[in-house]
Amino acid sequence: MWVIFLAAPKTQVECDYDGPAMKTQVPGPRSQELTKQLGEIQNVGAVNFFCNYNESRGNYLVDVDGNRMLDLYTQISSIPLGYNHPALIKLMAHPDNLSTIVNRPALGILPPGNFPEKLMESLLSVAPSGMTRVQTMACGSCSNENAYKAMFIWYRERGHNTPSAEDLSSCMVNQGPGCPDLSILSFMGGFHGRTLGCLATTHSKAIHKVDVPSLDWPIAPFPKLKYPLEEFARENAQEEARCLEEAEDQIVKWRHKGKPVAGIVIEPIQAEGGDNHASPEFFKSLRNIARKHGCAFHVDEVQTGGGCTGKFWAHEHWGMDDPGDIVSFSKKLLTGGFYHKNELQPYRIFNTWMGDPSKNLFLTEVLNVIRTENLLEEVTRSGKALLNGLYELQVRVFASRGQGTFCAIDVCDDATRTSIILKARNKGVVLGGCGDRSIRFRPALVFKEYHVHLFLNIFNDVLAQHK
Amino acid sequence: MWVIFLAAPKTQVECDYDGPAMKTQVPGPRSQELTKQLGEIQNVGAVNFFCNYNESRGNYLVDVDGNRMLDLYTQISSIPLGYNHPALIKLMAHPDNLSTIVNRPALGILPPGNFPEKLMESLLSVAPSGMTRVQTMACGSCSNENAYKAMFIWYRERGHNTPSAEDLSSCMVNQGPGCPDLSILSFMGGFHGRTLGCLATTHSKAIHKVDVPSLDWPIAPFPKLKYPLEEFARENAQEEARCLEEAEDQIVKWRHKGKPVAGIVIEPIQAEGGDNHASPEFFKSLRNIARKHGCAFHVDEVQTGGGCTGKFWAHEHWGMDDPGDIVSFSKKLLTGGFYHKNELQPYRIFNTWMGDPSKNLFLTEVLNVIRTENLLEEVTRSGKALLNGLYELQVRVFASRGQGTFCAIDVCDDATRTSIILKARNKGVVLGGCGDRSIRFRPALVFKEYHVHLFLNIFNDVLAQHK
C-alpha cells in the first residue's frame, strides 16, 4: 500500500565505529541537564546517562554529549545485534511491516494473516528441544507471570478438568478451593521479575522485595560454586548435592503444609543474582526431582537466551532432550513469551495485546543475521578470548567465569565495583554490575575478538589505575 | 542518518471506506485455514478471525478473506484513530523515529535524549488534574502491578523511611515484616489485569481466576445501578450508599485482621465486568473514604482513558480537582503506565524496558490528531447519536447506557448475545461482549455520526432477524 525508499546510511558498509572516543566525563553536561528535566517527571535514581541512539552503531553506544563507548552492557543484555543494524533498518522498508508497526492488534482474538508464518520463521525456528508451542507476551515479567499460571492450571487440571460450582464461586473472592494454595519453588539468588507473582520467586536483592506483600512459597539454596569449576570439581559436586537435597525437602515440606509445588522455576545461570553457575548434572538431577514429584519445570531464559552463551539457549549446554516443560524469554528475543510442552496447554492465558507482532518481525531478521553471520560461533570464539583475558587479570579480580560472552568477575566489594564501573565508563567502556560485588559482561552478539582485546586493554588500565 | 521517502498511499485522501463489504461468512475459508495452522503453535480458543491490517483503514477492519467490517470493538478498545491513520504512517518517515523503533532502550538507565521532551509532548500534555509525574510500562497489567507496588511502598514509608535489618532479611524469604501483610481494596465486577497481583483485584469472570493462587484482600460491592440513571435516581443513590458503607467496613475489617488497605483500585466505568456505571458522587465519596483511612486512591483508566467517553479521562466527568493519587493507562494510549502524585515517588519501580519509547512517538501524534480534529467533541456528538439510537431499540435490548461512544446494552442471556454478535459480524459489524450478557461498543475516536447511523441500521436488521 505504501512504498518506502530507504536511502543507504552513510556508514552502511561500516556498521561499527573503530573505537571509543570520549569528549567529557560521563554523565556529561547535556546528560546532567536532561536528568534534571526528567527528574521533574519521574524518578531518575537509576539513570546513568542519556543516549543518542541515532548515532549509536554496532557495539558502540553514543551519548548526548558525543561520547562514544564500547557497550558491554547492551541495555541490560537486551540488544542482540548492536545498535542500528542495517538488516533491521532495512526491514522497515517493506510496506507490510509498516502496517504491522502502526496497527497493534489484539493477537489473541484478531491476529494478522501472516502471524502463524512469522511465528514459524522466528520463535518456532529456535524452539527448545521437545517444545512445539509458544505464546508471546509484552515483557519478561508478563512472560513469567503467565508461565506460572500455565503451570498452576496444568497442575489442577490433572485432577479434575471442569471446575466445580464451589471452585467458581470461591475464586471470585480470592478463596479456595477455586484459588488453590499452590506454590512455585524458586532459588535463593534467582531473579524472575518484579510483578507480584514473579517477585515471590525473586530473591536476588532485598531492595526489590521490601515493602511488597508476598506469597508463602518455598525457596531452595542455589549452589555457591567455586571457580574455575574444573579446579573445585569435588567441592562443587558436594555443594550441588546439598542444594538438590534441600530442594527436594522443600517440595515435600510444602506438600505437607498443604501448599503443593506446582512448578519449579530456575535460571540456567543466575544473572541478576551475581552470575552464579551450576553444572549440567545439577540441572539434570533437578529436572528428575521435578518429574518425581509431579512438578512442572520452568527454565527462565530471559537473560541467558538468544545466543550470548554460544548456544541459542543456555540450557542446550545441559545436553538434554527434555530440558523442561516451559522456557520463558524476553530481552534479546525482542518480544517476551514462553515455549511450553503440549501437555501445558495455556488455555485461559490471555490479555489484550499478547505480545507485539512488530517485535516478531525484528526477531525474524535477528535470527537470519545470527545464521548468515554464524554469530553463535563468533560468540563462542569471542567468549573464549574474553574469559582467557579475564583469567589473566586474576591478580586483581576474582572468580572469572562465563559461557560464551556471558561472563562475570567478582571484585572485593560493592564500593570498589562502583568505582571500577565509573572509571571504565570515563574511558569509554559501558559495564554493569550484578549480585553483591560482581561485574557482568553482556556484549551484543556482534562483539568480535577485536572488541575483546580493545576492552581488555582498557579494563587492564582501569584496574591498574584503581589500585 | 537515514532518509525515508514515503510515497503517498493510494487512498491517502480517503482514510476510510464507504461501508462494510462482505464476501464470505466470518470466519471465511482463509481464516479457518490459518486458525488451524496457528492451532499447531498456540491455543486458538479465543481467535475470531485473521486480519489484513494492510488493507484495513479508519473504522474498517478487513479480514484475510476480503471481508470489510465496521469495527466497534477496535482490538479490545485499543486502536485510538482507526487503522493506518496517515499521521501515524507519516511519523515513520522521520529518521530519528526510525532509530527509536529499531533500538529499544532500557529506559530506566539509558533513556534517549528526547525522552523528557517526548513525555512532555505526549503523556504530560494530558496529565490528570493534580498529577505531574508519569512512569511508562509495557502493558496494562504491568502498569497496575507497578502502581500497586508504588502504593505499598508509599504506605510503608510514612512510618519508617529506612528498612530495618529485619525487614531486609525477612523479605528475602517472602516473610514479614519485610514483606508486609498489606492489601488493596477492589470491587466485585472490577477488572485490573490477569497477572497474580492484578488478578487478586480482578473479579469480573471466574474463568480468569480459577486455579490460580490469590491473596486474601478485601472486596467491596460495586453499585448495580438501574438505567437510564436519571429515571432511577433515588434507588441508585441508595445502592451507592450501601456499597460505600460496605467499602468502608471492609477497610476497617481488614485493618483489624492485620492486613491494612494500602490502596483502593477502581475503574470509572467497570468495563470487562459489564459496563457498570456509578455517579460522580459515588466516586467523590469513595475518594473521601480513602483519604479518611489513609489509603491511596488508584483510578484504573486502562479501558476508559484516551477520549472514548468524550473527555480524555473518564474521571474528568467527576469534576474533581483531586481525582486520585494514581491513574493507570494502556490500550488507546499505546503505551502502558501510570501517573501519580508527587507523594508517591515510585522509587524502586524498575524493570528492563520500562515501556517502549516508540509507542510514545505514536502517542504524541495521536494526541495531535485528537486536538487538530477536535475528536473529543466528535466523540461526544457520535456518542449522543449512538445512545439515542440504542434507546430507540429498547424494545429488544435493555439498559442502554454510555458516556461518549463508550456504550453498552444488555440482552437477555449469553447465548442470545453470542448469536447477535455473530449475526452482526456476518453483516459487516464487529462487536464485543462484556459482563454476563452485555454487548459493549468501543469504536475508535474517528467514529462519526455517519458511522453511527450505518451501524444502527445494520444492528436494527440483526435484532429484527434475531427475534
XYZ file of N, CA, C and O in Angstrom, chain B residues 401-467:
268
model
N -26.768 2.289 27.940
C -26.037 3.219 28.816
C -24.731 3.595 28.156
O -24.236 2.847 27.310
N -24.163 4.720 28.546
C -22.882 5.079 27.965
C -22.447 6.484 28.282
O -23.210 7.301 28.807
N -21.202 6.728 27.990
C -20.591 8.045 28.099
C -19.745 8.192 26.845
O -18.886 7.333 26.589
N -19.975 9.251 26.059
C -19.321 9.325 24.760
C -19.755 8.114 23.938
O -20.918 7.696 23.985
N -18.810 7.535 23.205
C -19.153 6.330 22.432
C -18.895 5.060 23.234
O -19.003 3.956 22.708
N -18.504 5.216 24.497
C -18.250 4.076 25.395
C -19.614 3.621 25.910
O -20.049 4.012 26.993
N -20.326 2.846 25.080
C -21.716 2.485 25.352
C -21.889 0.979 25.467
O -21.032 0.205 25.044
N -23.013 0.577 26.033
C -23.328 -0.840 26.155
C -24.828 -1.042 26.251
O -25.574 -0.107 26.563
N -25.225 -2.263 25.962
C -26.609 -2.692 26.184
C -26.570 -4.067 26.832
O -25.547 -4.746 26.794
N -27.695 -4.480 27.408
C -27.815 -5.857 27.859
C -28.773 -6.588 26.925
O -29.694 -5.972 26.373
N -28.540 -7.873 26.755
C -29.538 -8.698 26.071
C -29.950 -9.775 27.059
O -29.441 -9.812 28.184
N -30.886 -10.674 26.660
C -31.472 -11.500 27.714
C -30.523 -12.539 28.308
O -30.594 -12.819 29.493
N -29.612 -13.065 27.518
C -28.663 -14.033 28.097
C -27.432 -14.177 27.212
O -27.362 -13.585 26.126
N -26.481 -14.957 27.675
C -25.201 -15.117 26.996
C -25.368 -15.734 25.598
O -24.719 -15.312 24.640
N -26.259 -16.723 25.482
C -26.457 -17.392 24.194
C -27.006 -16.406 23.163
O -26.573 -16.383 21.999
N -27.942 -15.591 23.588
C -28.510 -14.572 22.698
C -27.422 -13.598 22.258
O -27.332 -13.202 21.091
N -26.590 -13.208 23.234
C -25.515 -12.281 22.911
C -24.588 -12.851 21.843
O -24.272 -12.185 20.852
N -24.161 -14.101 22.046
C -23.261 -14.722 21.069
C -23.899 -14.725 19.695
O -23.262 -14.374 18.685
N -25.146 -15.098 19.659
C -25.860 -15.172 18.383
C -25.936 -13.784 17.716
O -25.709 -13.650 16.506
N -26.225 -12.767 18.489
C -26.312 -11.397 17.935
C -24.940 -10.954 17.396
O -24.826 -10.405 16.295
N -23.888 -11.203 18.187
C -22.551 -10.762 17.773
C -22.134 -11.460 16.468
O -21.590 -10.825 15.558
N -22.431 -12.754 16.363
C -22.053 -13.484 15.143
C -22.869 -13.015 13.943
O -22.337 -12.846 12.843
N -24.154 -12.779 14.153
C -25.009 -12.293 13.051
C -24.532 -10.915 12.589
O -24.462 -10.636 11.386
N -24.228 -10.048 13.557
C -23.766 -8.699 13.207
C -22.475 -8.788 12.395
O -22.289 -8.064 11.414
N -21.599 -9.684 12.793
C -20.312 -9.821 12.098
C -20.523 -10.232 10.648
O -19.874 -9.710 9.747
N -21.443 -11.151 10.441
C -21.705 -11.577 9.066
C -22.384 -10.496 8.235
O -22.418 -10.570 7.015
N -22.899 -9.490 8.922
C -23.450 -8.339 8.193
C -22.450 -7.185 8.160
O -22.794 -6.065 7.778
N -21.233 -7.445 8.637
C -20.188 -6.437 8.484
C -19.995 -5.499 9.657
O -19.529 -4.376 9.484
N -20.343 -5.950 10.868
C -20.117 -5.123 12.059
C -19.411 -5.959 13.133
O -19.911 -7.019 13.513
N -18.261 -5.481 13.595
C -17.522 -6.196 14.644
C -17.904 -5.624 16.011
O -17.760 -4.430 16.266
N -18.403 -6.518 16.878
C -18.810 -6.126 18.230
C -18.138 -7.042 19.251
O -17.644 -8.110 18.905
N -18.151 -6.623 20.506
C -17.622 -7.475 21.566
C -18.575 -7.512 22.744
O -19.408 -6.615 22.905
N -18.436 -8.524 23.571
C -19.268 -8.629 24.767
C -18.507 -8.191 26.003
O -17.300 -7.978 25.973
N -19.226 -8.030 27.103
C -18.586 -7.862 28.413
C -19.617 -8.249 29.469
O -20.818 -8.287 29.188
N -19.144 -8.558 30.669
C -20.073 -8.992 31.713
C -20.780 -10.275 31.316
O -20.320 -11.017 30.438
N -21.933 -10.553 31.950
C -22.649 -11.816 31.714
C -23.439 -11.807 30.424
O -23.603 -12.831 29.773
N -23.992 -10.645 30.093
C -24.917 -10.619 28.949
C -24.959 -9.239 28.299
O -25.977 -8.830 27.758
N -23.830 -8.490 28.397
C -23.786 -7.157 27.795
C -23.043 -7.196 26.463
O -22.184 -8.040 26.245
N -23.406 -6.268 25.588
C -22.621 -6.009 24.379
C -22.041 -4.619 24.547
O -22.763 -3.679 24.887
N -20.718 -4.513 24.379
C -20.095 -3.192 24.554
C -19.744 -2.607 23.198
O -19.409 -3.338 22.262
N -19.822 -1.288 23.096
C -19.450 -0.598 21.867
C -18.193 0.197 22.154
O -18.158 1.003 23.086
N -17.155 -0.072 21.375
C -15.860 0.570 21.599
C -15.255 1.026 20.279
O -14.166 0.598 19.886
N -15.976 1.903 19.548
C -15.394 2.357 18.284
C -14.162 3.237 18.518
O -13.921 3.689 19.644
N -13.417 3.491 17.460
C -12.274 4.402 17.520
C -12.786 5.840 17.668
O -13.985 6.109 17.526
N -11.869 6.759 17.928
C -12.259 8.165 18.121
C -12.682 8.818 16.809
O -13.245 9.915 16.811
N -12.414 8.155 15.682
C -12.795 8.703 14.376
C -14.155 8.162 13.909
O -14.508 8.245 12.735
N -14.904 7.613 14.838
C -16.240 7.078 14.545
C -17.225 8.260 14.568
O -17.521 8.813 15.619
N -17.700 8.625 13.369
C -18.522 9.839 13.243
C -20.007 9.496 13.278
O -20.386 8.322 13.226
N -20.839 10.540 13.293
C -22.291 10.318 13.301
C -22.721 9.455 12.110
O -23.617 8.627 12.231
N -22.069 9.685 10.977
C -22.365 8.892 9.783
C -22.197 7.395 10.066
O -23.025 6.565 9.672
N -21.122 7.058 10.797
C -20.880 5.649 11.119
C -21.908 5.128 12.121
O -22.294 3.960 12.074
N -22.353 6.016 13.010
C -23.368 5.605 13.985
C -24.622 5.140 13.253
O -25.164 4.070 13.546
N -25.049 5.935 12.284
C -26.294 5.584 11.588
C -26.135 4.327 10.748
O -27.026 3.481 10.694
N -24.977 4.209 10.136
C -24.665 2.986 9.382
C -24.781 1.779 10.312
O -25.409 0.765 10.000
N -24.160 1.910 11.486
C -24.197 0.804 12.454
C -25.612 0.510 12.914
O -26.052 -0.646 12.935
N -26.361 1.568 13.271
C -27.704 1.353 13.835
C -28.622 0.662 12.833
O -29.416 -0.203 13.202
N -28.478 1.036 11.568
C -29.295 0.377 10.534
C -29.017 -1.116 10.475
O -29.936 -1.931 10.440
N -27.751 -1.456 10.460
C -27.390 -2.878 10.390
C -27.827 -3.598 11.662
O -28.406 -4.684 11.626
N -27.583 -2.956 12.790
C -27.876 -3.603 14.072
C -29.384 -3.818 14.240
O -29.827 -4.840 14.769
N -30.144 -2.862 13.765
C -31.602 -2.982 13.809
C -32.057 -4.203 12.999
O -32.884 -4.988 13.458
N -31.461 -4.379 11.838
C -31.762 -5.561 11.000
C -31.415 -6.852 11.734
O -32.171 -7.817 11.702
N -30.245 -6.848 12.364
C -29.803 -8.054 13.073
C -30.808 -8.407 14.156
O -31.229 -9.560 14.287
N -31.216 -7.397 14.936
C -32.156 -7.651 16.029
C -33.504 -8.115 15.489
O -34.141 -9.003 16.064
N -33.917 -7.521 14.370
C -35.205 -7.889 13.779
C -35.179 -9.345 13.324
O -36.082 -10.131 13.608
N -34.093 -9.700 12.647
C -33.909 -11.078 12.169
C -33.829 -12.050 13.319
O -34.163 -13.220 13.194
N -33.321 -11.519 14.428
C -32.959 -12.400 15.515
C -34.164 -12.905 16.285
O -34.140 -13.976 16.882
N -35.230 -12.110 16.246
C -36.401 -12.437 17.075
C -36.955 -13.831 16.794
O -37.048 -14.241 15.657
